[in-house]
Tab-separated table of C-alpha atoms in Angstrom:
chain	number	residue	atom	x	y	z
Q	1	UNK	CA	113.847	116.753	79.945
Q	2	UNK	CA	110.501	118.529	79.832
Q	3	UNK	CA	107.279	116.484	79.663
Q	4	UNK	CA	104.246	118.071	78.007
Q	5	UNK	CA	100.886	116.311	77.869
Q	6	UNK	CA	99.392	116.788	74.400
Q	7	UNK	CA	96.460	114.345	74.662
Q	8	UNK	CA	95.552	111.473	76.963
Q	9	UNK	CA	97.497	109.237	74.582
Q	10	UNK	CA	100.479	111.460	73.776
Q	11	UNK	CA	103.271	113.035	75.815
Q	12	UNK	CA	105.944	115.222	74.238
Q	13	UNK	CA	109.475	114.884	75.643
Q	14	UNK	CA	111.746	117.856	74.958
Q	15	UNK	CA	115.515	118.125	75.439
Q	16	UNK	CA	117.625	121.275	75.148
Q	17	UNK	CA	114.432	123.244	74.369
Q	18	UNK	CA	114.327	122.137	70.718
Q	19	UNK	CA	114.549	118.332	70.230
Q	20	UNK	CA	111.396	116.270	70.730
Q	21	UNK	CA	110.514	112.621	71.209
Q	22	UNK	CA	107.054	111.279	72.007
Q	23	UNK	CA	105.435	108.658	74.208
Q	24	UNK	CA	102.329	107.180	72.586
Q	25	UNK	CA	100.158	105.308	75.061
Q	26	UNK	CA	98.952	101.830	74.072
Q	27	UNK	CA	97.207	99.080	76.041
Q	28	UNK	CA	100.521	97.351	76.829
Q	29	UNK	CA	102.647	100.412	77.554
Q	30	UNK	CA	104.258	103.064	75.348
Q	31	UNK	CA	105.555	103.375	71.829
Q	32	UNK	CA	108.470	105.800	71.931
Q	33	UNK	CA	108.705	107.813	68.715
Q	34	UNK	CA	112.308	108.960	68.224
Q	35	UNK	CA	115.008	109.087	70.888
Q	36	UNK	CA	116.499	112.614	70.637
Q	37	UNK	CA	120.266	113.070	70.868
Q	38	UNK	CA	122.673	110.801	72.698
Q	39	UNK	CA	122.637	110.682	76.473
Q	40	UNK	CA	118.856	110.548	76.910
Q	41	UNK	CA	118.193	106.840	77.493
Q	42	UNK	CA	117.776	106.966	81.264
Q	43	UNK	CA	115.647	110.104	81.048
Q	44	UNK	CA	113.394	108.567	78.382
Q	45	UNK	CA	112.887	105.432	80.460
Q	46	UNK	CA	112.195	107.554	83.536
Q	47	UNK	CA	109.690	109.647	81.594
Q	48	UNK	CA	107.781	106.509	80.636
Q	49	UNK	CA	107.765	105.344	84.253
Q	50	UNK	CA	106.611	108.750	85.438
Q	51	UNK	CA	103.812	108.603	82.843
Q	52	UNK	CA	102.632	105.253	84.157
Q	53	UNK	CA	104.088	102.671	81.784
Q	54	UNK	CA	107.114	101.129	80.115
Q	55	UNK	CA	108.575	101.482	76.630
Q	56	UNK	CA	107.436	98.530	74.495
Q	57	UNK	CA	108.421	99.841	71.059
Q	58	UNK	CA	110.880	102.378	69.661
Q	59	UNK	CA	109.664	103.749	66.323
Q	60	UNK	CA	111.921	106.127	64.380
Q	61	UNK	CA	110.723	108.757	61.931
Q	62	UNK	CA	114.130	108.814	60.236
Q	63	UNK	CA	117.803	108.158	60.775
Q	64	UNK	CA	119.329	111.527	61.673
Q	65	UNK	CA	121.385	111.703	64.844
Q	66	UNK	CA	119.004	113.946	66.744
Q	67	UNK	CA	116.318	111.265	66.356
Q	68	UNK	CA	118.340	108.044	66.761
Q	69	UNK	CA	121.020	109.372	69.112
Q	70	UNK	CA	119.932	107.406	72.181
Q	71	UNK	CA	118.831	104.253	70.343
Q	72	UNK	CA	121.863	102.110	71.177
Q	73	UNK	CA	121.737	103.003	74.869
Q	74	UNK	CA	118.013	102.259	75.001
Q	75	UNK	CA	118.603	98.846	73.416
Q	76	UNK	CA	121.292	98.141	76.008
Q	77	UNK	CA	118.965	99.028	78.872
Q	78	UNK	CA	115.698	97.599	77.544
Q	79	UNK	CA	116.998	94.626	75.579
Q	80	UNK	CA	114.467	92.697	73.540
Q	81	UNK	CA	111.616	93.987	75.702
Q	82	UNK	CA	111.325	96.948	73.321
Q	83	UNK	CA	110.948	96.307	69.589
Q	84	UNK	CA	112.942	98.682	67.348
Q	85	UNK	CA	111.253	99.859	64.149
Q	86	UNK	CA	112.850	102.018	61.438
Q	87	UNK	CA	111.868	103.025	57.884
Q	88	UNK	CA	113.555	100.685	55.440
Q	89	UNK	CA	115.610	103.111	53.368
Q	90	UNK	CA	117.071	104.884	56.386
Q	91	UNK	CA	117.845	101.518	57.988
Q	92	UNK	CA	119.712	100.516	54.836
Q	93	UNK	CA	121.688	103.761	54.983
Q	94	UNK	CA	122.691	102.980	58.556
Q	95	UNK	CA	123.665	99.498	57.398
Q	96	UNK	CA	126.151	101.087	55.002
Q	97	UNK	CA	124.239	100.872	51.725
Q	98	UNK	CA	124.330	103.621	49.114
Q	99	UNK	CA	120.595	103.994	48.479
Q	100	UNK	CA	120.717	107.404	46.750
Q	101	UNK	CA	123.296	109.272	44.714
Q	102	UNK	CA	125.598	111.761	46.342
Q	103	UNK	CA	126.389	112.645	49.920
Q	104	UNK	CA	123.503	112.747	52.354
Q	105	UNK	CA	123.115	115.890	54.472
Q	106	UNK	CA	122.503	115.721	58.181
Q	107	UNK	CA	124.060	113.560	60.867
Q	108	UNK	CA	124.086	109.781	60.288
Q	109	UNK	CA	125.797	108.288	63.364
Q	110	UNK	CA	127.070	104.739	63.373
Q	111	UNK	CA	124.511	102.496	65.098
Q	112	UNK	CA	125.082	99.108	66.678
Q	113	UNK	CA	121.348	98.456	66.942
Q	114	UNK	CA	119.674	96.760	63.997
Q	115	UNK	CA	115.930	97.293	63.635
Q	116	UNK	CA	113.683	94.367	64.481
Q	117	UNK	CA	111.205	95.511	61.863
Q	118	UNK	CA	111.488	97.625	58.719
Q	119	UNK	CA	108.636	100.043	58.133
Q	120	UNK	CA	106.642	100.754	54.980
Q	121	UNK	CA	103.646	102.923	54.209
Q	122	UNK	CA	100.428	101.575	55.711
Q	123	UNK	CA	102.109	99.483	58.402
Q	124	UNK	CA	100.588	99.658	61.850
Q	125	UNK	CA	102.390	100.128	65.151
Q	126	UNK	CA	99.678	99.774	67.737
Q	127	UNK	CA	97.365	102.731	67.091
Q	128	UNK	CA	99.825	104.431	64.730
Q	129	UNK	CA	99.647	104.153	60.956
Q	130	UNK	CA	102.921	104.589	59.066
Q	131	UNK	CA	102.808	107.299	56.384
Q	132	UNK	CA	105.653	107.575	53.867
Q	133	UNK	CA	106.993	111.140	53.842
Q	134	UNK	CA	110.400	111.124	52.111
Q	135	UNK	CA	112.422	114.204	51.372
Q	136	UNK	CA	113.985	115.308	54.632
Q	137	UNK	CA	115.658	111.902	54.504
Q	138	UNK	CA	115.209	109.192	51.844
Q	139	UNK	CA	113.100	106.949	54.079
Q	140	UNK	CA	111.395	109.472	56.343
Q	141	UNK	CA	108.005	108.403	57.721
Q	142	UNK	CA	105.311	110.102	59.772
Q	143	UNK	CA	102.822	108.436	62.114
Q	144	UNK	CA	99.075	109.068	62.240
Q	145	UNK	CA	97.278	108.105	65.447
Q	146	UNK	CA	94.099	106.509	64.140
Q	147	UNK	CA	92.265	107.163	67.424
Q	148	UNK	CA	92.238	110.942	67.195
Q	149	UNK	CA	94.149	111.902	63.999
Q	150	UNK	CA	97.159	113.291	65.795
Q	151	UNK	CA	99.983	113.454	63.247
Q	152	UNK	CA	103.575	112.871	64.359
Q	153	UNK	CA	105.276	114.479	61.386
Q	154	UNK	CA	108.949	114.137	62.274
Q	155	UNK	CA	110.993	116.717	60.385
Q	156	UNK	CA	108.708	117.397	57.417
Q	157	UNK	CA	107.572	120.472	59.339
Q	158	UNK	CA	108.957	122.530	62.191
Q	159	UNK	CA	106.708	124.740	64.320
Q	160	UNK	CA	108.863	127.428	65.907
Q	161	UNK	CA	107.284	130.774	65.058
Q	162	UNK	CA	104.548	128.937	63.158
Q	163	UNK	CA	104.734	125.857	60.964
Q	164	UNK	CA	107.354	125.714	58.224
Q	165	UNK	CA	108.203	123.035	55.672
Q	166	UNK	CA	111.819	121.947	56.032
Q	167	UNK	CA	112.590	122.304	52.308
Q	168	UNK	CA	113.734	125.911	52.728
Q	169	UNK	CA	115.583	128.144	55.153
Q	170	UNK	CA	113.297	129.476	57.887
Q	171	UNK	CA	114.889	131.936	60.262
Q	172	UNK	CA	113.017	130.662	63.348
Q	173	UNK	CA	114.659	127.234	62.986
Q	174	UNK	CA	117.059	126.896	60.022
Q	175	UNK	CA	118.792	123.671	61.028
Q	176	UNK	CA	116.187	121.223	59.695
Q	177	UNK	CA	116.382	122.711	56.206
Q	178	UNK	CA	120.165	122.348	56.248
Q	179	UNK	CA	119.710	118.600	56.835
Q	180	UNK	CA	117.034	118.055	54.157
Q	181	UNK	CA	118.045	115.667	51.382
Q	182	UNK	CA	115.497	116.350	48.593
Q	183	UNK	CA	113.613	119.618	48.844
Q	184	UNK	CA	111.062	118.813	46.130
Q	185	UNK	CA	110.134	115.477	47.707
Q	186	UNK	CA	109.969	117.143	51.111
Q	187	UNK	CA	107.384	119.616	49.821
Q	188	UNK	CA	105.392	116.770	48.219
Q	189	UNK	CA	105.374	115.025	51.589
Q	190	UNK	CA	104.239	118.200	53.348
Q	191	UNK	CA	101.270	118.377	50.979
Q	192	UNK	CA	100.474	114.691	51.471
Q	193	UNK	CA	100.510	115.071	55.258
Q	194	UNK	CA	98.250	118.124	55.033
Q	195	UNK	CA	95.777	116.044	53.005
Q	196	UNK	CA	95.401	113.702	55.983
Q	197	UNK	CA	93.450	116.480	57.768
Q	198	UNK	CA	95.215	116.014	61.116
Q	199	UNK	CA	93.545	117.246	64.286
Q	200	UNK	CA	96.886	117.924	65.991
Q	201	UNK	CA	100.345	118.336	64.456
Q	202	UNK	CA	103.440	117.411	66.468
Q	203	UNK	CA	106.968	117.581	65.109
Q	204	UNK	CA	110.569	116.869	65.938
Q	205	UNK	CA	111.329	120.518	66.588
Q	206	UNK	CA	108.737	122.862	68.037
Q	207	UNK	CA	105.453	122.909	69.958
Q	208	UNK	CA	102.265	121.039	69.089
Q	209	UNK	CA	99.720	122.779	66.866
Q	210	UNK	CA	96.007	122.062	67.321
Q	211	UNK	CA	93.639	122.379	64.347
Q	212	UNK	CA	96.720	122.833	62.153
Q	213	UNK	CA	95.073	122.948	58.724
Q	214	UNK	CA	95.409	126.654	58.026
Q	215	UNK	CA	98.878	126.744	59.570
Q	216	UNK	CA	100.030	123.898	57.328
Q	217	UNK	CA	98.456	125.594	54.305
Q	218	UNK	CA	100.418	128.769	55.013
Q	219	UNK	CA	103.629	126.782	55.449
Q	220	UNK	CA	103.113	124.994	52.135
Q	221	UNK	CA	102.351	128.294	50.402
Q	222	UNK	CA	105.613	129.797	51.645
Q	223	UNK	CA	107.558	126.657	50.716
Q	224	UNK	CA	106.235	126.393	47.171
């Protein structure tokens, strides 16, 4: 696992060169945003220790397997010491509910862990504000760090070879588009996240982008 310091409050954790999770520093330790694929629990815990803290919260952007894959193992190791937070619609999907018509694309692994808290737009997780951004999945959320306007955008965008909205095939990283549920909603969410005027954009797949406004504009133009 590769650790990349983005800001004094944010560390990017990358597995297999293309799957990211993030440690967000708070006064009491770290909020871990996403968990990557299965098999990462010990490495994620070690990364928090190496960064000078412990994982106090696990906040998911959405329910796909490359974001929740190590959730059960983390719950086994951390127990109730780490609160688990998941957007409501994706949590209901994992609970077996049919919340939208038709078959959902992407990987939806069976989870033993039930979230301690269901997330909705405007909720706060320490310094992070929850921002609804459905489309890639029905309940997808992003997180805006209110201290410095870093945007953790999940899979609304990817950033390999420049930013791209995940509503369409992009040759630099096509897999996210293949897992997108509603392409029109995904583009709406991309526009809404751009309107937040983030100072830094970080995503589930790809490197961080500083001063991302023009890059996001170009991505939206190509996607529309």
